[in-house]
Short mmCIF file of C-alpha atoms and ligand atoms in Angstrom, two decimals:
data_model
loop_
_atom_site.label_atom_id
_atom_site.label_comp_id
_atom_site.label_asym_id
_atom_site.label_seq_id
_atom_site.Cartn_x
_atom_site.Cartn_y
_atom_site.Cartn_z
CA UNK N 265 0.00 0.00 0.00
CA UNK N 266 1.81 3.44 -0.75
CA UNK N 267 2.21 6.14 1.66
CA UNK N 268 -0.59 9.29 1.49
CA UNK N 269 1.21 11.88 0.40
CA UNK N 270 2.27 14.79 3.11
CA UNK N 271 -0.02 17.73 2.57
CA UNK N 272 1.67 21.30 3.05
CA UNK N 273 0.43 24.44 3.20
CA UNK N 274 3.03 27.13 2.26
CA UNK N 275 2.34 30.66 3.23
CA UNK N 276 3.27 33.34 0.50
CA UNK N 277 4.29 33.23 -3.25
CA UNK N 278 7.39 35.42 -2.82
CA UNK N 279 10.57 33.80 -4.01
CA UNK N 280 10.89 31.96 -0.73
CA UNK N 281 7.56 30.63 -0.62
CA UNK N 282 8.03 29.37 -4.58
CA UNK N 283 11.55 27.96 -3.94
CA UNK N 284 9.82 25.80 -1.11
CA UNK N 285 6.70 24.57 -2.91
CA UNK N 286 9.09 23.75 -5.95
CA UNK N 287 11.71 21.71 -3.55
CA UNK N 288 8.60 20.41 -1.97
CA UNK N 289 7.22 18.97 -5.41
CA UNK N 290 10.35 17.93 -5.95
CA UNK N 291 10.34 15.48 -3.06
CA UNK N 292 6.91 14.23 -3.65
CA UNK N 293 4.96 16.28 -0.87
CA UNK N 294 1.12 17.92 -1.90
CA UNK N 295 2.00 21.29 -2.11
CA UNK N 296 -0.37 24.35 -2.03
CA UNK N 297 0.76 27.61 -1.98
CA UNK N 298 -1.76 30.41 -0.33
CA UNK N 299 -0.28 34.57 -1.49
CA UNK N 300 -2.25 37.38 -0.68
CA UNK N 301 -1.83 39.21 -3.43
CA UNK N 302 -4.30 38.83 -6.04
CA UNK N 303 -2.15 38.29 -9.09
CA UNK N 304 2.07 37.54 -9.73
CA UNK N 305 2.99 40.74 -10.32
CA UNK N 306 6.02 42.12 -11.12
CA UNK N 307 7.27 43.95 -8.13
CA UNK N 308 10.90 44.73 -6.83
CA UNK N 309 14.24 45.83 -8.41
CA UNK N 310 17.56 44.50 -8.50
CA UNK N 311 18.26 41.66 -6.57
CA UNK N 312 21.74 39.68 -6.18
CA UNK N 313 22.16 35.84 -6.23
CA UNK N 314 25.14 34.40 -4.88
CA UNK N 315 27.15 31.30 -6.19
CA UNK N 316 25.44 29.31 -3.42
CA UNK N 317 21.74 29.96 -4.43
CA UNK N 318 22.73 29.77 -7.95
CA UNK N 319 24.38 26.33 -7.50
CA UNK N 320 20.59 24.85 -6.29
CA UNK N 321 19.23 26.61 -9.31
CA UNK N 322 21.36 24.97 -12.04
CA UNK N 323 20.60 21.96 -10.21
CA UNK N 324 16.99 22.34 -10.61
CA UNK N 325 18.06 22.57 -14.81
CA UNK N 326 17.19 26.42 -14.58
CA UNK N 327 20.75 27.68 -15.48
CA UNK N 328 19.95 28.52 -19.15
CA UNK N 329 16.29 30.52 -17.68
CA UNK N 330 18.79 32.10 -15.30
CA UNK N 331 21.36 33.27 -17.83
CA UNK N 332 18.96 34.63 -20.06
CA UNK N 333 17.73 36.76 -17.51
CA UNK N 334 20.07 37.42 -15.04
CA UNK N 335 23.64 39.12 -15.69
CA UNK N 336 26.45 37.11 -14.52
CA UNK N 337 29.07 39.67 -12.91
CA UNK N 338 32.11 39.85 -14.98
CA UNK N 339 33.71 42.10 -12.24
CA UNK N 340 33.18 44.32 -8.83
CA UNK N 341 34.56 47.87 -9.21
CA UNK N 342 34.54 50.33 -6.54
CA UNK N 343 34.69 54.25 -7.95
CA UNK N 344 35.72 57.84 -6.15
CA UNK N 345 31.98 59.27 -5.36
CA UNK N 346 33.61 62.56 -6.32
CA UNK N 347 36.39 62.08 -9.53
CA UNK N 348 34.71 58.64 -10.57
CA UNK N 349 37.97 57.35 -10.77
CA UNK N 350 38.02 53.81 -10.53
CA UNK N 351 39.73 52.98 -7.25
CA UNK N 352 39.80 48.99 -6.94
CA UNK N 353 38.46 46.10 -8.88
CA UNK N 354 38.03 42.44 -7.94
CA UNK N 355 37.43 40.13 -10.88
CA UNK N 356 34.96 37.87 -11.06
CA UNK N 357 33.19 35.33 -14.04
CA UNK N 358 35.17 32.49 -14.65
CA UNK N 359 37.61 33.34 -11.62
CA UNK N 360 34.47 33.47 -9.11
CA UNK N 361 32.91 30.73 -10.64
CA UNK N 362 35.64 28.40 -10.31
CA UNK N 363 36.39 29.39 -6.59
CA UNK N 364 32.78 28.83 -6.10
CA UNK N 365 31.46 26.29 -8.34
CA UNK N 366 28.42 28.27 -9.44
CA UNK N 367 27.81 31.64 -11.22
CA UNK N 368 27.04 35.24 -9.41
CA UNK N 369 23.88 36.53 -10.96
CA UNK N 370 22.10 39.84 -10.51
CA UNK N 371 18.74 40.00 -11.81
CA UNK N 372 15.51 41.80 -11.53
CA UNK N 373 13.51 40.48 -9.19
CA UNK N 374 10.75 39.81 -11.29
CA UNK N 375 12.51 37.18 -13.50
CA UNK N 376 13.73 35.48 -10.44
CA UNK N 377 10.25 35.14 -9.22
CA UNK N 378 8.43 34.06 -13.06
CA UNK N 379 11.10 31.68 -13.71
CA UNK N 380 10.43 29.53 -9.78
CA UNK N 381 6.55 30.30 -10.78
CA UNK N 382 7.38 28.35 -13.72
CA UNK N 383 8.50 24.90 -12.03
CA UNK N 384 5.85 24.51 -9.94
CA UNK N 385 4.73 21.71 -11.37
CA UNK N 386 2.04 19.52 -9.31
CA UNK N 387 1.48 22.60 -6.54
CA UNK N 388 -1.68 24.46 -6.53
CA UNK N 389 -0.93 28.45 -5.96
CA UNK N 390 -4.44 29.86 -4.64
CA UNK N 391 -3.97 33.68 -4.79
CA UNK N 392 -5.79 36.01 -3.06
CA UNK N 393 -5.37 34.32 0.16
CA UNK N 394 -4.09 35.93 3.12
CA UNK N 395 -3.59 34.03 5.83
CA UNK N 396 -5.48 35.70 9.37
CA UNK N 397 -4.84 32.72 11.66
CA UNK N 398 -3.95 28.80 12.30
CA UNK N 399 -4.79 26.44 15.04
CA UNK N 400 -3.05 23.75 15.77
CA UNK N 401 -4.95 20.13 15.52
CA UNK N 402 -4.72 16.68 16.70
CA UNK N 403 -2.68 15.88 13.46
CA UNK N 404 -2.90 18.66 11.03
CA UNK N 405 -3.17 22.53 11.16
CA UNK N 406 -6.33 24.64 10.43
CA UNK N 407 -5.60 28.00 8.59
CA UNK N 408 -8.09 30.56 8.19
CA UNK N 409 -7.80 33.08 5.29
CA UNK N 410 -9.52 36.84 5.83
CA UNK N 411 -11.75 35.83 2.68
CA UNK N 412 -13.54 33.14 5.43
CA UNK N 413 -11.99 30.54 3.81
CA UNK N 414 -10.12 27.86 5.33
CA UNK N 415 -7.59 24.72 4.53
CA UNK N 416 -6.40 21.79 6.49
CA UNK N 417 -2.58 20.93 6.32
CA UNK N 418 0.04 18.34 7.53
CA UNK N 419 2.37 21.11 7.68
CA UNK N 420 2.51 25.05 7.50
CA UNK N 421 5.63 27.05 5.90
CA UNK N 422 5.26 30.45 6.68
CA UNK N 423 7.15 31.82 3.58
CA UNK N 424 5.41 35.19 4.43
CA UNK N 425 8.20 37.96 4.89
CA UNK N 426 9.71 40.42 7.11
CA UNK N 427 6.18 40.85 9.10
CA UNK N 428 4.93 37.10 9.21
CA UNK N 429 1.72 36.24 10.74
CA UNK N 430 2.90 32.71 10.83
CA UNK N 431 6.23 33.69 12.60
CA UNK N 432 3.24 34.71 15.95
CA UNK N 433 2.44 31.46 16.25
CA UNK N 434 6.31 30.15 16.61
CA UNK N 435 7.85 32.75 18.96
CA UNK N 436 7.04 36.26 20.60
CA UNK N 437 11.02 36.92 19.99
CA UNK N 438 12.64 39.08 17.37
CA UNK N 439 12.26 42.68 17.96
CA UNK N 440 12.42 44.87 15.06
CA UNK N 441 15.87 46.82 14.94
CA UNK N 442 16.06 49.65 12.02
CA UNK N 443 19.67 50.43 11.10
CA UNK N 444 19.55 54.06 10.25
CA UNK N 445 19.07 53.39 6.53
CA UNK N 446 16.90 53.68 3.84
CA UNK N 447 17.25 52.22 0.47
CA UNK N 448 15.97 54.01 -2.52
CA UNK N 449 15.86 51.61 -4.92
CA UNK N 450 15.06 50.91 -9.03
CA UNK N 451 15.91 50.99 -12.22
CA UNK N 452 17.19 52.97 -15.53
CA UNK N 453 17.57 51.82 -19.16
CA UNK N 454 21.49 50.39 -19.72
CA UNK N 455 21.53 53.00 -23.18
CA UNK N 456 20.80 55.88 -20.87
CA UNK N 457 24.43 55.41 -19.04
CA UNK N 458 26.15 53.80 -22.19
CA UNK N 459 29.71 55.03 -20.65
CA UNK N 460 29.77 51.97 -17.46
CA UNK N 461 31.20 49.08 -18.45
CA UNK N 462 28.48 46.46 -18.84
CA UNK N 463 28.54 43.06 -16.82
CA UNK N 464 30.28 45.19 -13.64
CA UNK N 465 28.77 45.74 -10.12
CA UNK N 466 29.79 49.18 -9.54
CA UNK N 467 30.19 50.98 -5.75
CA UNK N 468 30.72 54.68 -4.77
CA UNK N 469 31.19 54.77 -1.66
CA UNK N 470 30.42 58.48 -0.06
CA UNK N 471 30.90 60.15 3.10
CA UNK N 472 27.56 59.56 3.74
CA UNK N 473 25.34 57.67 1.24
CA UNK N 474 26.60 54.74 -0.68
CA UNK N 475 25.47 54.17 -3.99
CA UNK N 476 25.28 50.57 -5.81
CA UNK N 477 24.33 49.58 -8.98
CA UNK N 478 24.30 46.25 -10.90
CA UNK N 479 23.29 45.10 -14.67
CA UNK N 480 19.78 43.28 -14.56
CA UNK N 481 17.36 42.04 -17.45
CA UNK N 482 19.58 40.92 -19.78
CA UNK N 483 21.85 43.59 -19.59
CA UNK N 484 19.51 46.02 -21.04
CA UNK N 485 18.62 47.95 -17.11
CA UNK N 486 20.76 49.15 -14.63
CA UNK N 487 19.34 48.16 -11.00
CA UNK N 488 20.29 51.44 -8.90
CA UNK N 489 20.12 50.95 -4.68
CA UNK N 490 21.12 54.62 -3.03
CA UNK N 491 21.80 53.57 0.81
CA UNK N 492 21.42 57.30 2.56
CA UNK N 493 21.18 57.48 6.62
CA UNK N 494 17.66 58.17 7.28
CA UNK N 495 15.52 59.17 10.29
CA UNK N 496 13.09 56.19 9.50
CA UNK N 497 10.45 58.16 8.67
CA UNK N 498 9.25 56.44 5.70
CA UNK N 499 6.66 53.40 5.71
CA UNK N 500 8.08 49.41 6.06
CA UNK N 501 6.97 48.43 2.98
CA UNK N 502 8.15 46.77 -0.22
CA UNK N 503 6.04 48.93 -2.57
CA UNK N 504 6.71 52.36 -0.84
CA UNK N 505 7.70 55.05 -3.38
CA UNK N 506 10.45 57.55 -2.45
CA UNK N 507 10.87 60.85 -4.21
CA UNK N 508 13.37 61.19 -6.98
CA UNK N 509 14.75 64.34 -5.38
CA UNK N 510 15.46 62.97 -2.30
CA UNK N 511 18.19 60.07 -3.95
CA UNK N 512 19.45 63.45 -6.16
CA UNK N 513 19.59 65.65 -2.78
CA UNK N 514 21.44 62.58 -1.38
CA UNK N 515 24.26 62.28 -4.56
CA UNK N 516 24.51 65.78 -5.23
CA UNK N 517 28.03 67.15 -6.69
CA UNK N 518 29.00 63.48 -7.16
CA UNK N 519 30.50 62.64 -10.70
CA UNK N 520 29.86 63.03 -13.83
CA UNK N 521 28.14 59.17 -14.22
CA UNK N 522 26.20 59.77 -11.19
CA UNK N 523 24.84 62.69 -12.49
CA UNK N 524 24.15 60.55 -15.55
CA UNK N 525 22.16 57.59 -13.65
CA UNK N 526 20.24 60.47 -11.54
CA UNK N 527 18.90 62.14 -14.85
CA UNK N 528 17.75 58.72 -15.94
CA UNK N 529 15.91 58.27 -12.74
CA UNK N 530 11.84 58.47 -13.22
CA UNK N 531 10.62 56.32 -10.58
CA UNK N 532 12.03 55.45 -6.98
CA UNK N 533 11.33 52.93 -4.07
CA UNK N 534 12.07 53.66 -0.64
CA UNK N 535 12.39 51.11 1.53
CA UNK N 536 13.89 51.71 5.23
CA UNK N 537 16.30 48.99 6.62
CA UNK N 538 15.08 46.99 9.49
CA UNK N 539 16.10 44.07 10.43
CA UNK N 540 15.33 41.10 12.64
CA UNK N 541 17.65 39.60 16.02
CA UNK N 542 17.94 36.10 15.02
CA UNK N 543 15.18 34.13 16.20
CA UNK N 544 15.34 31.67 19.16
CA UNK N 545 13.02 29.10 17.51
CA UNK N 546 11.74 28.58 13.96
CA UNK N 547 8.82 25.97 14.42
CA UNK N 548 6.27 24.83 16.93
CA UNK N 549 4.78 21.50 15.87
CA UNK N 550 3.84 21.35 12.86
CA UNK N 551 4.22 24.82 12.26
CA UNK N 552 7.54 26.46 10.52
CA UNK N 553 9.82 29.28 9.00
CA UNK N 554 11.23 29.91 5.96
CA UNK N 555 13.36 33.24 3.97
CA UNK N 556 12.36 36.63 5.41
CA UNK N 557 9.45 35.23 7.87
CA UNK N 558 12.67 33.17 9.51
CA UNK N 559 15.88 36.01 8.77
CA UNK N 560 15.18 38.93 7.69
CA UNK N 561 18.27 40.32 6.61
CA UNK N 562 19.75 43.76 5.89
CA UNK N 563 20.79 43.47 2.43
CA UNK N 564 24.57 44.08 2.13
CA UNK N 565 25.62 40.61 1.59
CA UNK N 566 22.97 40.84 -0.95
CA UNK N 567 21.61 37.11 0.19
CA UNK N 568 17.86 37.16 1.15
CA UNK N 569 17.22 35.40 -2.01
CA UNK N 570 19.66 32.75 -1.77
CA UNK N 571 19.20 32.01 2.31
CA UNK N 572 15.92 31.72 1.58
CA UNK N 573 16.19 29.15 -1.45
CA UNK N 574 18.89 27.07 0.66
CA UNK N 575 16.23 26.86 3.76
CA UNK N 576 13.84 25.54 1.04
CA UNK N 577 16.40 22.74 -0.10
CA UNK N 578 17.03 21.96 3.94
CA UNK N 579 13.20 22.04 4.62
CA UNK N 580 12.30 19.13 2.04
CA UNK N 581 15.10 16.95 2.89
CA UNK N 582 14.12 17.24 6.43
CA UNK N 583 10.60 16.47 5.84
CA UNK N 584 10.90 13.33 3.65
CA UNK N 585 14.56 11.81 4.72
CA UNK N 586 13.97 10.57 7.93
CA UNK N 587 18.12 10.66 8.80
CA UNK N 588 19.95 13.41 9.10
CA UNK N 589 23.02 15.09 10.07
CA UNK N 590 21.07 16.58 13.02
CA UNK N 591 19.18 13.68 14.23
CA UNK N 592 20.89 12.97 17.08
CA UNK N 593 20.55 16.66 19.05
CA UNK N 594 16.59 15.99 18.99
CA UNK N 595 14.40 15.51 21.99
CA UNK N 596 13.11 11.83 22.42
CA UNK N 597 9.62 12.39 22.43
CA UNK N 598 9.23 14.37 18.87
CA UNK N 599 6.93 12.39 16.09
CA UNK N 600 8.71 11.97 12.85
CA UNK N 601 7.37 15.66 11.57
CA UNK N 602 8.40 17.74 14.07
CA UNK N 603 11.80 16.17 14.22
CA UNK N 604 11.95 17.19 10.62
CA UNK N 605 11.01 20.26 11.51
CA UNK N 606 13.68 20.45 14.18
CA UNK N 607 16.37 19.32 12.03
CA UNK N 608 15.49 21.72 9.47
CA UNK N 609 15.92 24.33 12.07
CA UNK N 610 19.20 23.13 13.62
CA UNK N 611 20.56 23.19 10.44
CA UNK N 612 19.47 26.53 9.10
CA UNK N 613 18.87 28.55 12.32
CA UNK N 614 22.79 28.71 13.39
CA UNK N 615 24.12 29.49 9.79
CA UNK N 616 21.48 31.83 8.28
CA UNK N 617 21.95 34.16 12.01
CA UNK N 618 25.47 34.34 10.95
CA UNK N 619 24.19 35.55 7.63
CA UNK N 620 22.04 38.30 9.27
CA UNK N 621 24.39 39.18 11.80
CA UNK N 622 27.29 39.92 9.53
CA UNK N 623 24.64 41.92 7.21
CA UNK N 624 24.60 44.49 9.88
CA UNK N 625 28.25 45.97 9.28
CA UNK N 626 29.04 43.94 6.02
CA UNK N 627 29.56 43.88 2.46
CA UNK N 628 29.09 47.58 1.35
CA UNK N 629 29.21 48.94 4.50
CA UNK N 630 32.83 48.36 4.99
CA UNK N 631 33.49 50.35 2.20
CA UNK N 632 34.33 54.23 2.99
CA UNK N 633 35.72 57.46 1.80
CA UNK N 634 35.80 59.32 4.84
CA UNK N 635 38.93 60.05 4.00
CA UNK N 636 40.56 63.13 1.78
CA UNK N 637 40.25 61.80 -2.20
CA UNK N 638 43.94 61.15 -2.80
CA UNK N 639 44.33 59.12 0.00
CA UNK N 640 41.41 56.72 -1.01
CA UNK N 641 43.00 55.18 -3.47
CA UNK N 642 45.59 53.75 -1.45
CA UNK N 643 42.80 52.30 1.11
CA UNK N 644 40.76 50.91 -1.19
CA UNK N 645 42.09 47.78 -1.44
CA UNK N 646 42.11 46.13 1.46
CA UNK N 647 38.49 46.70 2.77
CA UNK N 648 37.25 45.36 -0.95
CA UNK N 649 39.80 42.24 -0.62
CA UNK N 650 38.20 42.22 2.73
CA UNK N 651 34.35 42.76 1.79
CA UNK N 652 35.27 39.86 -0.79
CA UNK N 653 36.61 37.41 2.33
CA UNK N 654 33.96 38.45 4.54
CA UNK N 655 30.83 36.28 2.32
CA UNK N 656 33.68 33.86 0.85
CA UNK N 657 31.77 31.39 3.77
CA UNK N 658 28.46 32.05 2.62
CA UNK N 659 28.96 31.87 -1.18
CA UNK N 660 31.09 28.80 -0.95
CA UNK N 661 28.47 27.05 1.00
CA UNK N 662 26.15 23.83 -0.42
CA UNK N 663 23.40 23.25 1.78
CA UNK N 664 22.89 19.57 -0.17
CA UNK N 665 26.60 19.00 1.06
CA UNK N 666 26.13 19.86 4.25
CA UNK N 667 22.50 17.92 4.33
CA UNK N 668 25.04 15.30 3.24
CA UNK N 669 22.83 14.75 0.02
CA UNK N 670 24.66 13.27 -2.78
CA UNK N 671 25.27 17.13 -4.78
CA UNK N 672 24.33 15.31 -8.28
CA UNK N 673 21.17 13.65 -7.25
CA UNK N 674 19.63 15.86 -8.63
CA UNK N 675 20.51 16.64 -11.65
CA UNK N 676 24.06 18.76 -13.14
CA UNK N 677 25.71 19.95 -10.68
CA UNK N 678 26.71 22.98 -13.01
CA UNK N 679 25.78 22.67 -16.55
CA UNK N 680 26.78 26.77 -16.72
P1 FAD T 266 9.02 37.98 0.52
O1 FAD T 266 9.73 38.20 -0.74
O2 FAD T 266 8.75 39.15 1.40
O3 FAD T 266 7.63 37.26 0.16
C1 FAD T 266 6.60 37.08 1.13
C2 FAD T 266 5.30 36.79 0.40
O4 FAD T 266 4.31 36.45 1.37
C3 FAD T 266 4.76 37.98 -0.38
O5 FAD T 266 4.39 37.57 -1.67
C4 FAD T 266 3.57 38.44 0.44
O6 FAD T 266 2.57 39.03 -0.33
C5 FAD T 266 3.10 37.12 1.04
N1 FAD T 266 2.35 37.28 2.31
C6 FAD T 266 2.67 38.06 3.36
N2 FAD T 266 1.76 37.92 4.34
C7 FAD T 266 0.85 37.02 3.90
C8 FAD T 266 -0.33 36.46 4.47
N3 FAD T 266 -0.77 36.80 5.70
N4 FAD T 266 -1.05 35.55 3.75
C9 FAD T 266 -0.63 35.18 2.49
N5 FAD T 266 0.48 35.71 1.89
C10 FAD T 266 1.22 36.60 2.60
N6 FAD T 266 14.86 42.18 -2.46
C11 FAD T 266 15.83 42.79 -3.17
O7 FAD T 266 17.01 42.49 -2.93
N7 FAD T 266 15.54 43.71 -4.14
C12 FAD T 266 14.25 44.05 -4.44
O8 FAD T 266 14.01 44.87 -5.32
C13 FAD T 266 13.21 43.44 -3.70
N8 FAD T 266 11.92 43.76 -3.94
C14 FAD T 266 10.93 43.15 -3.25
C15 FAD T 266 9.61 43.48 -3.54
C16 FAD T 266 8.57 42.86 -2.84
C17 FAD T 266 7.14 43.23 -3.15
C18 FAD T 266 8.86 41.90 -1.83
C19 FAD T 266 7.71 41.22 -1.08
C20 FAD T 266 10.17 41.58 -1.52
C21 FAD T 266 11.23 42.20 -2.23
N9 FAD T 266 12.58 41.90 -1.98
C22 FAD T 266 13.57 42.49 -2.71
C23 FAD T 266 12.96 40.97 -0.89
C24 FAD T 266 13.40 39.64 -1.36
O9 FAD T 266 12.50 39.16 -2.34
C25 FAD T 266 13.44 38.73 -0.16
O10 FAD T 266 14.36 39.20 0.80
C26 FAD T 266 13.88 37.31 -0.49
O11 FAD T 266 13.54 36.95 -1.78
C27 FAD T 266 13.24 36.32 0.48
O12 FAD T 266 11.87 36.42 0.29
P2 FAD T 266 10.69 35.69 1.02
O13 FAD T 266 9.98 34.88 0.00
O14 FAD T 266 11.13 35.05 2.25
O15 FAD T 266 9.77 36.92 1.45
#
């Protein structure tokens, strides 16, 4: 007689939610994904993804989807915020993708998200659906939807972001902490700034702001993020628009190609950086966390993406392997789902808190030009080699490896 098939309900159709209903599907589970929002729409702006959630996504035969889309950096350049000279360069493509057996991609969000929407196969996506509550059963979960709908699941993956309803019914802990940041964030047309070099991730580090960009779509857009110390006074939200002259009030008297990306500038998010302490617990019973809802991360090591695609490899090798590199840390008593659950989270609680911690004063952040201009040039080095060191961990890192999953089980391991 074959087993019934475990039922889960996954909360949210962001990337996180789609990279868990598509690992999910992939192990054989009955997968229904519940979003709010009424339709997929294309929301967000540039987004980075690092060697290690590339490598899952070539395994998942999407490399050729993601290299259509996506821009694999050539190159990191950091760049005077006053003369534009270029002050320090790391190379990347083949180099990078050798020391890290998998490409670096930046890519508009959007493309990210169509291209998991694509493979999801047997799961059902119900849109419209926003989750107001869940009760724990004898053996399964109710969830109630604010449409007075309701569902019945084996297990719940709340996959739903930075403020997760889900994440209430796991733990009280995680204050909010905002960093004294805002991003303003989006996009201009590549033939509008012809002069960059394409295929580059480019940094100009000020004395005060920092501004980043990176080639998206193609090639054909230029993904702008303007990091400017900010009271906090704008709204926590995804879809908040900024005003154009406040990123131009931010970069004025910068150079030349600053001035050139700021004229090309029509529409601008804002989106204030908060972040998360590390949680003390991801699941209760049947009940879990995944991406944002779990870690929400500041974005300087550019990895909300990836942790979150990683925690949705973890999550469906805990559910439906019943060994595990964990196993033997669990409390006696658990039934064979919530020690799942619990391995899941002793494997991805410790490694993605190291992620979120080193966020805080990482990646960009290190960069500075405090300094007088001629000096710069002689500093830059070392904090770039440095900023480079500093996510060599994370970017290196399989999560199938350390699940102790044969890496080509799946599928190429690279195929790129
Ligand atoms: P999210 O991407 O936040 O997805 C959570 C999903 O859950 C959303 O679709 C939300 O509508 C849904 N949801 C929330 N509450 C409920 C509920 N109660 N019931 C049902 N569904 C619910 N990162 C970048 O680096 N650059 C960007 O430009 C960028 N733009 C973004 C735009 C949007 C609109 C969002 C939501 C996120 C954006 N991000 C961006 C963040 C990035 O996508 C995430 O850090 C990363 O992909 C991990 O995402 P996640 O799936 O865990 O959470």
């Amino acid at each position: 007689m074959s087993k019934a098939r475990l039922r889960i309900a996954v909360i949210g159709a962001g990337i996180g939610g789609l990279a868990a209903a598509v690992a999910l599907s992939r192990a054989d589970c009955d997968v229904t994904v519940f979003e709010q929002a009424g339709g997929l729409r294309e929301v967000g702006a540039g987004l980075h993804l690092g060697s290690n959630g590339a490598r899952i996504l070539h395994r998942w035969g999407l490399g050729s989807r993601l290299n259509s889309v996506g821009v694999r950096a050539a190159a990191l350049e950091v760049r005077h915020w006053q003369n534009g000279r270029v002050l320090t360069q790391q190379t990347m493509g083949a180099t990078w993708e050798k020391r890290f057996g998998s490409p670096y991609y930046t890519v508009h969000r959007a493309d990210l998200h169509r291209i998991l929407a694509e493979q999801l196969g047997g799961a059902r996506l119900r849109l419209g659906s926003r989750l107001i509550g869940l009760n724990e059963e004898e053996d399964s979960v109710r969830l109630r939807f604010a449409d007075g709908d309701s569902a019945q699941a084996d297990v719940v993956v709340g996959a739903d972001g930075v403020n997760s309803v889900v994440r209430g019914n796991v733990t009280q802990s995680g204050a909010k902490v905002f960093s004294g940041n805002s991003a303003f964030r989006g996009l201009v047309p590549a033939d509008s700034i012809p002069d960059l070099p394409t295929k580059t991730l480019l940094i100009w580090p000020g004395p005060e702001a920092k501004l980043l960009l990176c080639p998206v779509s193609g090639g054909s857009a230029w993904a702008f993020v303007a990091v400017v110390p900010d009271s906090g006074r704008h709204p926590e939200s995804w879809s908040a628009t900024g005003r154009v002259e406040e990123v131009a009030a931010a970069l004025a008297g910068w150079n030349v190609d600053v001035d050139g990306i700021l004229g090309a500038i029509t529409e601008v998010g804002c989106w204030p950086l908060f972040d998360r302490e590390p949680l003390s617990r991801w699941s209760n019973g049947r009940v879990t966390l995944l991406g944002d809802a779990a870690h929400p991360m500041l974005p300087h090591h550019g990895q909300g993406a990836s942790q979150a695609i990683e925690d949705a490899v973890a999550l469906a090798h805990c559910l439906t392997r019943p060994e595990g590199p964990q196993q033997r840390d669990l409390p006696g008593d658990s039934s064979p789902l919530t020690e799942g659950l619990l391995r899941y989270e002793a494997l991805r609680r410790p490694h993605t808190a190291r992620v979120q911690l080193g966020s805080r004063d990482g990646g960009t952040m290190r960069l500075s030009t405090a300094s007088p201009p001629d000096s710069v040039a002689g500093q830059g080095q070392a904090p770039l080699g440095q900023m480079v060191e500093d996510v060599s961990w994370i970017q290196a890192y399989d999560v199938e490896e350390a699940l102790g999953k044969p890496v080509d089980a799946d599928g190429p391991a690279s195929g790129f």
